[in-house]
CSV table of N, CA and C in Angstrom, one decimal:
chain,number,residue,atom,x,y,z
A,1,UNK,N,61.9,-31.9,-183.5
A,1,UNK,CA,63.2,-31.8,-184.2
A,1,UNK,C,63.4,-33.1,-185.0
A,2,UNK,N,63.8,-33.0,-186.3
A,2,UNK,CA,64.2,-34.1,-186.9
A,2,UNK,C,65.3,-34.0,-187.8
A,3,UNK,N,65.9,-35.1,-187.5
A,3,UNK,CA,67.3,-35.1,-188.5
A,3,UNK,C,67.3,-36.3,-189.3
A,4,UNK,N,68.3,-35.8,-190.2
A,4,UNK,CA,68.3,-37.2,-191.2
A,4,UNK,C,69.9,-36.9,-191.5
A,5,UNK,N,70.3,-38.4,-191.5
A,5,UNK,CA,71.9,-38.7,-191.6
A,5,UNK,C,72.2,-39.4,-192.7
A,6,UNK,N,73.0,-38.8,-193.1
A,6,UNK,CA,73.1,-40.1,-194.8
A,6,UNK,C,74.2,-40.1,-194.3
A,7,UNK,N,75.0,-41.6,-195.3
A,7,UNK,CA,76.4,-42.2,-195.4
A,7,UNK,C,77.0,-43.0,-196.6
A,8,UNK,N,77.5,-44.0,-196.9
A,8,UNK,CA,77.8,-44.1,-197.8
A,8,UNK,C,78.3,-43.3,-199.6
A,9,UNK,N,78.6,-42.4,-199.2
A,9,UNK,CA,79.3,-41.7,-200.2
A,9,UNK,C,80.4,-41.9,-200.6
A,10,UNK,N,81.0,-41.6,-201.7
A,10,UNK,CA,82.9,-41.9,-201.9
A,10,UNK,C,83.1,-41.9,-203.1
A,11,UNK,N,84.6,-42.6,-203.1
A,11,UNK,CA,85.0,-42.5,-204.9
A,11,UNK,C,85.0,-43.4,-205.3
A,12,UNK,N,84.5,-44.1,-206.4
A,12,UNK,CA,84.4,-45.4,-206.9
A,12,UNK,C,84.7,-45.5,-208.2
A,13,UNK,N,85.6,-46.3,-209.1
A,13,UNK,CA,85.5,-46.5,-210.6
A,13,UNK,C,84.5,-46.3,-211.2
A,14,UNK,N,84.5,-46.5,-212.9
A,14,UNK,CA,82.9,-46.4,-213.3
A,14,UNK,C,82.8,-48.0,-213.3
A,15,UNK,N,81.4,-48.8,-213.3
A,15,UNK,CA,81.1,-49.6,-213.4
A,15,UNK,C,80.9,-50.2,-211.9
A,16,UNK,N,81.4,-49.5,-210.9
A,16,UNK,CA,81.3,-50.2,-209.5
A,16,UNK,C,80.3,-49.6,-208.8
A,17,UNK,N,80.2,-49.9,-207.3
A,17,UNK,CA,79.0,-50.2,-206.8
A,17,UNK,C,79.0,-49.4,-205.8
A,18,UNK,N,78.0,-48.5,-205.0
A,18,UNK,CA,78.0,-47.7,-203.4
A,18,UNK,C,76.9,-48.0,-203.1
A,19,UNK,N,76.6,-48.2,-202.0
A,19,UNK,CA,75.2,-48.0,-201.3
A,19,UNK,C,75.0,-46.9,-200.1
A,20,UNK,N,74.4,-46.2,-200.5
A,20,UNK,CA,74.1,-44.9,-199.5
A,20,UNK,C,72.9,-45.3,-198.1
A,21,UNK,N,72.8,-44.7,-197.0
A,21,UNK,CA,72.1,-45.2,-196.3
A,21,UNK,C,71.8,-43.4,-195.9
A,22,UNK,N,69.9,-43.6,-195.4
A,22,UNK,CA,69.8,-42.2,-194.6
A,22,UNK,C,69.0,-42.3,-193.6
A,23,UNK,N,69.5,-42.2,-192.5
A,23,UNK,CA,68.5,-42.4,-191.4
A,23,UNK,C,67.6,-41.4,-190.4
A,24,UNK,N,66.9,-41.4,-190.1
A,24,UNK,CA,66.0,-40.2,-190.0
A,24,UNK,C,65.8,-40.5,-188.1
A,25,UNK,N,65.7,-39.6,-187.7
A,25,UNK,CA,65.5,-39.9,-186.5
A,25,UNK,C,65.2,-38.4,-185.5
A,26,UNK,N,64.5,-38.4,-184.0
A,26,UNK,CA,64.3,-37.1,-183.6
A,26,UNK,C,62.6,-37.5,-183.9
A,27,UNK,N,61.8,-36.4,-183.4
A,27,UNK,CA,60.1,-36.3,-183.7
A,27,UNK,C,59.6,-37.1,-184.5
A,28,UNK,N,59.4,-38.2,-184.3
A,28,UNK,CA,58.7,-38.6,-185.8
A,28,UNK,C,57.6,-39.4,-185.8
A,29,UNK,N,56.3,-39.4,-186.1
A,29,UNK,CA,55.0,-39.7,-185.7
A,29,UNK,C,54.9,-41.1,-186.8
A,30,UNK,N,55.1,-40.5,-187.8
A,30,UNK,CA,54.8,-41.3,-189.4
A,30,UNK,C,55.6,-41.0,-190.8
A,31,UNK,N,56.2,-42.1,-191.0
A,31,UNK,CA,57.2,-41.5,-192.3
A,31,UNK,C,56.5,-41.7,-193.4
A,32,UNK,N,55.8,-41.1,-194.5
A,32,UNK,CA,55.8,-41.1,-195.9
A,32,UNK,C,56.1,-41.5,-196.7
A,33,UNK,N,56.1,-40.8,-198.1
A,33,UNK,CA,57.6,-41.1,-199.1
A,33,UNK,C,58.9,-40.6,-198.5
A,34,UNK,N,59.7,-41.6,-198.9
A,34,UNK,CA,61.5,-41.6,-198.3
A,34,UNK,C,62.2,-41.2,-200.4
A,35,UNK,N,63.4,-40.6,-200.4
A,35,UNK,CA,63.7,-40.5,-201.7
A,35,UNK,C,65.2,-40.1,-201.7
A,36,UNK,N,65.5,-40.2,-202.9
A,36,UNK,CA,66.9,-39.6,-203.1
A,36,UNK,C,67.1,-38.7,-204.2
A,37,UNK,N,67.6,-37.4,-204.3
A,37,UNK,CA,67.7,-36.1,-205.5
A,37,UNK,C,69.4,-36.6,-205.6
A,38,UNK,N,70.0,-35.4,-206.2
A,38,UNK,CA,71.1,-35.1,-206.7
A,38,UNK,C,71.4,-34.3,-207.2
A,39,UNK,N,72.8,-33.8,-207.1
A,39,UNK,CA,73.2,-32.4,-207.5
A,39,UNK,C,74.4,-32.6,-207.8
A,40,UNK,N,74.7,-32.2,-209.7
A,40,UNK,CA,75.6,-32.2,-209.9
A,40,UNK,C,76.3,-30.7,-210.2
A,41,UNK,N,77.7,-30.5,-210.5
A,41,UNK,CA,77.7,-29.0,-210.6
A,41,UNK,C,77.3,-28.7,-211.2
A,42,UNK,N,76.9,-27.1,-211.3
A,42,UNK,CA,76.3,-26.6,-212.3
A,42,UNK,C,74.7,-27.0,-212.9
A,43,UNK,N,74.4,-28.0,-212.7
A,43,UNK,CA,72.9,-28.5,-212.9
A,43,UNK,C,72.1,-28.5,-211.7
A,44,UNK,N,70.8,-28.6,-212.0
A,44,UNK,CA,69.7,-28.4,-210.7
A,44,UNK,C,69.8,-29.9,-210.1
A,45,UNK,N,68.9,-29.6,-208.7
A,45,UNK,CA,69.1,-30.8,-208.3
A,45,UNK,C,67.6,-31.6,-208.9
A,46,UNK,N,68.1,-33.1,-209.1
A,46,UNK,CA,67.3,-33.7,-209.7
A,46,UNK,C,66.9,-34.9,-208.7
A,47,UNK,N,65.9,-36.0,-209.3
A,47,UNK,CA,65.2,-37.0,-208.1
A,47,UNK,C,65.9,-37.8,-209.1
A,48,UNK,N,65.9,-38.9,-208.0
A,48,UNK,CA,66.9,-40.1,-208.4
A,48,UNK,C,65.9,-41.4,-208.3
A,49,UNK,N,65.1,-41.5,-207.2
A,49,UNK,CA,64.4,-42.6,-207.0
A,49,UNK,C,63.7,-42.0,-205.5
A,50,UNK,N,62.1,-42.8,-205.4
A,50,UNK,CA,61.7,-42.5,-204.4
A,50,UNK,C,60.3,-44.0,-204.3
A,51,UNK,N,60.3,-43.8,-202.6
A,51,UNK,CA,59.7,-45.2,-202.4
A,51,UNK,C,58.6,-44.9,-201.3
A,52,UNK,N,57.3,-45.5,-201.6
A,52,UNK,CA,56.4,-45.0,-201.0
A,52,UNK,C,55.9,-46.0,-199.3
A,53,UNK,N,55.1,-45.6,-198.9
A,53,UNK,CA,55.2,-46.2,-197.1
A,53,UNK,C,54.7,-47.9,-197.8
A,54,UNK,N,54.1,-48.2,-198.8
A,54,UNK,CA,53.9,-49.4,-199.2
A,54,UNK,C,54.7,-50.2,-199.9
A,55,UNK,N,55.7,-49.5,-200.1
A,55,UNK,CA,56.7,-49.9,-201.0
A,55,UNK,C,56.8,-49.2,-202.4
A,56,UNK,N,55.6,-48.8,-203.0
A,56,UNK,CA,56.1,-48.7,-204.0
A,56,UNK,C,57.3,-47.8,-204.6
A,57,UNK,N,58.2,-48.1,-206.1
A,57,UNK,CA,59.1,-47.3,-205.9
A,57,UNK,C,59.2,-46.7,-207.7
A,58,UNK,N,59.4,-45.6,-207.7
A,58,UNK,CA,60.0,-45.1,-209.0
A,58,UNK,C,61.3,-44.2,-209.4
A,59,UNK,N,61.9,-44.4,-210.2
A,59,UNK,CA,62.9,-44.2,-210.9
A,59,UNK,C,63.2,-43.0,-212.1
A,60,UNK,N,64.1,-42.3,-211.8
A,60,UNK,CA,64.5,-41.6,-213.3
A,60,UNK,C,65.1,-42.3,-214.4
A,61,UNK,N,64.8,-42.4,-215.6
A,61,UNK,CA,65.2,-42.8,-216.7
A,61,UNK,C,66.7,-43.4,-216.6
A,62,UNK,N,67.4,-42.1,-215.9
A,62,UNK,CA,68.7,-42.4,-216.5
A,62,UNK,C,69.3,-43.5,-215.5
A,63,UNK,N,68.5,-44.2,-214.2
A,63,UNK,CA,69.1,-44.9,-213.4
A,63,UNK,C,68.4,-46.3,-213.4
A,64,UNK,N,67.3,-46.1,-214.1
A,64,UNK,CA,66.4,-47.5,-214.1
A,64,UNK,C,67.3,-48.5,-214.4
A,65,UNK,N,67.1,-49.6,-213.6
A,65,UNK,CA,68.0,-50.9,-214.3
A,65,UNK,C,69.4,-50.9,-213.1
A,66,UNK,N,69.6,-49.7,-213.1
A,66,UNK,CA,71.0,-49.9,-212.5
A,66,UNK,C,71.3,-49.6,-210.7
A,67,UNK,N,70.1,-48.9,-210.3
A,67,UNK,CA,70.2,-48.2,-208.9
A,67,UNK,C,68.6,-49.3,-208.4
A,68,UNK,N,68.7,-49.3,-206.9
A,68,UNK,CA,67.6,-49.7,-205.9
A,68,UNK,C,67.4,-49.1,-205.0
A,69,UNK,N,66.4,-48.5,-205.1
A,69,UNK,CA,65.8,-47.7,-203.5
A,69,UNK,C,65.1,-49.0,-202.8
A,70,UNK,N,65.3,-48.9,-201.6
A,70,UNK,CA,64.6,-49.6,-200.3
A,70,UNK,C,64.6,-48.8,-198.9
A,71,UNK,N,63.5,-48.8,-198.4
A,71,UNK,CA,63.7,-49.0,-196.8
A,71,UNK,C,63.5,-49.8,-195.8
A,72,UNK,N,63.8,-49.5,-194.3
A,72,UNK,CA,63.3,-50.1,-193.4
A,72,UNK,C,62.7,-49.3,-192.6
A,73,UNK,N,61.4,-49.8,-192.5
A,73,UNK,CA,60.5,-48.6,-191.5
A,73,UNK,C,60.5,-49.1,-190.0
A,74,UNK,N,61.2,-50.1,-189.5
A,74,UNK,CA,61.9,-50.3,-188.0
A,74,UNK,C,62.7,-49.3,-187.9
A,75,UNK,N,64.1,-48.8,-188.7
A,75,UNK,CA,64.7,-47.9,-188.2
A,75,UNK,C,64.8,-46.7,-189.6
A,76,UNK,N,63.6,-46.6,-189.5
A,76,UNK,CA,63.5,-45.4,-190.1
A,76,UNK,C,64.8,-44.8,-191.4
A,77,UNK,N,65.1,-45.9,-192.2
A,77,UNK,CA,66.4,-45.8,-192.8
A,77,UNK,C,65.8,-46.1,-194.4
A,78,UNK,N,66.2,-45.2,-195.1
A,78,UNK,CA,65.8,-45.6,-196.6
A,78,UNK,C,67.3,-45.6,-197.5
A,79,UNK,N,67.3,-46.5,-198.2
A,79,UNK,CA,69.2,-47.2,-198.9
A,79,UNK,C,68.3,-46.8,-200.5
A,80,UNK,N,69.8,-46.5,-201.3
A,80,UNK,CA,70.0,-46.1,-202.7
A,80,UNK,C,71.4,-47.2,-203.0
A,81,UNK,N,70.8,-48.3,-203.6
A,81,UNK,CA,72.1,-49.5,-203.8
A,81,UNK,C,72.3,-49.0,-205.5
A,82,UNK,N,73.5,-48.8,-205.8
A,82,UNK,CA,73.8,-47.9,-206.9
A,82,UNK,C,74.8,-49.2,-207.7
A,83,UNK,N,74.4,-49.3,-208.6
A,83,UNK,CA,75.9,-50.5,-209.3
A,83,UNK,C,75.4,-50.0,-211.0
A,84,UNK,N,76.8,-50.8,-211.6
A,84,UNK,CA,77.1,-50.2,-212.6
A,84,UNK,C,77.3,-48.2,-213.1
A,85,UNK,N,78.2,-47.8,-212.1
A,85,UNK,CA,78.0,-46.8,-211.7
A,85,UNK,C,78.6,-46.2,-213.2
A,86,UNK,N,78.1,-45.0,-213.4
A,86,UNK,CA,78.9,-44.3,-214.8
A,86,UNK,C,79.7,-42.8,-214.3
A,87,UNK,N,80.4,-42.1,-214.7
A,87,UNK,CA,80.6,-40.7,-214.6
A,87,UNK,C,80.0,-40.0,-214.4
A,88,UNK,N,79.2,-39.9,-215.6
A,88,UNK,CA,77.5,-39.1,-215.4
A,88,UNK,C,77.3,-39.1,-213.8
A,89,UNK,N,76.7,-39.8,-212.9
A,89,UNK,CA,76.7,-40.5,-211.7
A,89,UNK,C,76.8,-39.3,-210.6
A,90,UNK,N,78.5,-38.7,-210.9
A,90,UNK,CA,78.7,-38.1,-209.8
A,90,UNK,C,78.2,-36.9,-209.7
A,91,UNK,N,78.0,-36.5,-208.6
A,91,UNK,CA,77.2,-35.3,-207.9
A,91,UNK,C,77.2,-35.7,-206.1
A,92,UNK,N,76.6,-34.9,-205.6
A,92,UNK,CA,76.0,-34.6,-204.3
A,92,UNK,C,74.7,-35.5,-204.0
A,93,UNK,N,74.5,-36.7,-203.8
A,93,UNK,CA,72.9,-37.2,-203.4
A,93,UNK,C,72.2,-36.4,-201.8
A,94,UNK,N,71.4,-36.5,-201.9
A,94,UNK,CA,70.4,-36.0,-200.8
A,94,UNK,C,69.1,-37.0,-200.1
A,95,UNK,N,69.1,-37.2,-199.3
A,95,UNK,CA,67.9,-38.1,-199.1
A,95,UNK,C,66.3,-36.8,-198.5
A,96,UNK,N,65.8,-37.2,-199.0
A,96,UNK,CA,64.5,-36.6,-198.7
A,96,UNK,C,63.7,-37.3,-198.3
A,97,UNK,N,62.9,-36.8,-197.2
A,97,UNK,CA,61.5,-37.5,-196.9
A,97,UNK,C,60.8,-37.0,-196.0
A,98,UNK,N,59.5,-37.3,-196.3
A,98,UNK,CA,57.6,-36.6,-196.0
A,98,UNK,C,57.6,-37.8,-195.4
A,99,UNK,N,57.2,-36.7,-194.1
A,99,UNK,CA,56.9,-37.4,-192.5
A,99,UNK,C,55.7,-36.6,-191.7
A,100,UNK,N,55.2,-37.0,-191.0
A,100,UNK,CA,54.3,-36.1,-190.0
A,100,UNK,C,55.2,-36.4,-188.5
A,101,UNK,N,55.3,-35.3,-187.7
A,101,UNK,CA,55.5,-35.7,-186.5
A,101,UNK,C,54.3,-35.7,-185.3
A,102,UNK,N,53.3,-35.6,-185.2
A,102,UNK,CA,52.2,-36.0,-184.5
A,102,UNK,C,51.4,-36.0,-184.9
A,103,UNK,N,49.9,-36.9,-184.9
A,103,UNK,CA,48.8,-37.2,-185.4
A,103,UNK,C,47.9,-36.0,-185.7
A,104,UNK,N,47.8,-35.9,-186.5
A,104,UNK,CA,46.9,-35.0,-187.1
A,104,UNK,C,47.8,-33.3,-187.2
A,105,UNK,N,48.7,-33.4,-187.6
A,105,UNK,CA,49.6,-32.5,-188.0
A,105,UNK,C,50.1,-32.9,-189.5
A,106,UNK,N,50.2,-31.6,-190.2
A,106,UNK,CA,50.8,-32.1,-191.6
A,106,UNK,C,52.0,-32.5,-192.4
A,107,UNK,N,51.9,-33.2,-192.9
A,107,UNK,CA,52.9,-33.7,-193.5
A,107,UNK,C,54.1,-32.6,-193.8
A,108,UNK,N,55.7,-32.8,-193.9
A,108,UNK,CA,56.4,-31.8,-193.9
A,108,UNK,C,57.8,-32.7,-194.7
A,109,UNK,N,58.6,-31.8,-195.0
A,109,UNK,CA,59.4,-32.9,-195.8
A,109,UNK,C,61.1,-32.1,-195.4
A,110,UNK,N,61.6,-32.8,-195.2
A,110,UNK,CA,63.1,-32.8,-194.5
A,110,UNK,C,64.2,-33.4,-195.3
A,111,UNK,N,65.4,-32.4,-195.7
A,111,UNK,CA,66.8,-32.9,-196.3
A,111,UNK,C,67.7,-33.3,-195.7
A,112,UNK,N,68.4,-34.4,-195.9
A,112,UNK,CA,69.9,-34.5,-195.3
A,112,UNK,C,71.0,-33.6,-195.8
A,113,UNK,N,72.2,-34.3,-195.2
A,113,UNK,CA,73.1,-33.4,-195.5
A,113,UNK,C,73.6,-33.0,-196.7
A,114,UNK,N,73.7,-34.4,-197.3
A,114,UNK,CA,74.2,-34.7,-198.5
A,114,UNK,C,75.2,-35.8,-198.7
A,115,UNK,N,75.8,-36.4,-199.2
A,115,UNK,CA,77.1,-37.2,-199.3
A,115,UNK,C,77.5,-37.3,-200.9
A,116,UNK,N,78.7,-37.2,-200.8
A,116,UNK,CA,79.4,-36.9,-202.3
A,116,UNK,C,79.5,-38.1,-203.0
A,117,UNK,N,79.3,-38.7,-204.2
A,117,UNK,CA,79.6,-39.4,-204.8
A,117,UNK,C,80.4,-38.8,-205.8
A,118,UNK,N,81.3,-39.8,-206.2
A,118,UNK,CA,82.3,-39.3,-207.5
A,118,UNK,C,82.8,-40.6,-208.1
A,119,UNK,N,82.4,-40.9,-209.6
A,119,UNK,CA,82.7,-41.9,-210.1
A,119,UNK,C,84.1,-41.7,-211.2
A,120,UNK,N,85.1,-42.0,-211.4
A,120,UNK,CA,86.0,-41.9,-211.8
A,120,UNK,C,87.4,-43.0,-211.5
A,121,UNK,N,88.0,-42.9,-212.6
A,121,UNK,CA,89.1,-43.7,-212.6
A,121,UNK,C,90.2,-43.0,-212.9
């Protein structure tokens, strides 16, 4: 059994700053890529940023510059530091992430709950 907890969500002006946190915890052998989608209404949900077991990390166009994915693989926790926030912005984020829970079992990939962001003034 695995679960993943996000936090950091809320209402913020435009131009301000959230940092989201998701923590994963329950079975877990080996974590993968860790990531963040989004859903705003009416549109599909989209990837925001995603960061690989070596670090590496990539970006959608519309956030480059302004958002930072990181984790820590002590506590199993991958952060979306979000500044210069715009309208556009708000939606539902999600953390995703491809994990194995025992050695030689395949990789499988797990959603959080979600947390709302909403940029507005």
């Amino acid at each position: 059994q695995v679960e993943l907890v996000e936090s950091g969500g809320g209402l913020v002006q435009p131009g301000g700053s959230l940092r989201l946190s998701c923590a994963a915890s329950g079975t877990i052998f080996r974590i993968y890529t860790m990531g963040w989608h989004r859903q705003a209404p009416g549109n599909q949900r989209e990837l925001v940023a995603h960061i690989t077991s070596d670090g590496s990390t990539m970006y959608a166009d519309s956030v480059k510059g302004r958002f930072t994915i990181d984790r820590d693989n002590a506590k199993n926790t991958v952060y979306l530091q979000m500044n210069s926030l715009k309208p556009e912005d708000t939606a539902v984020y999600y953390c995703n992430v491809l994990l194995s829970t025992a050695w030689g079992t395949p990789t499988k990939g797990y959603w959080g709950q979600g947390t709302q962001v909403t940029v507005s003034s």
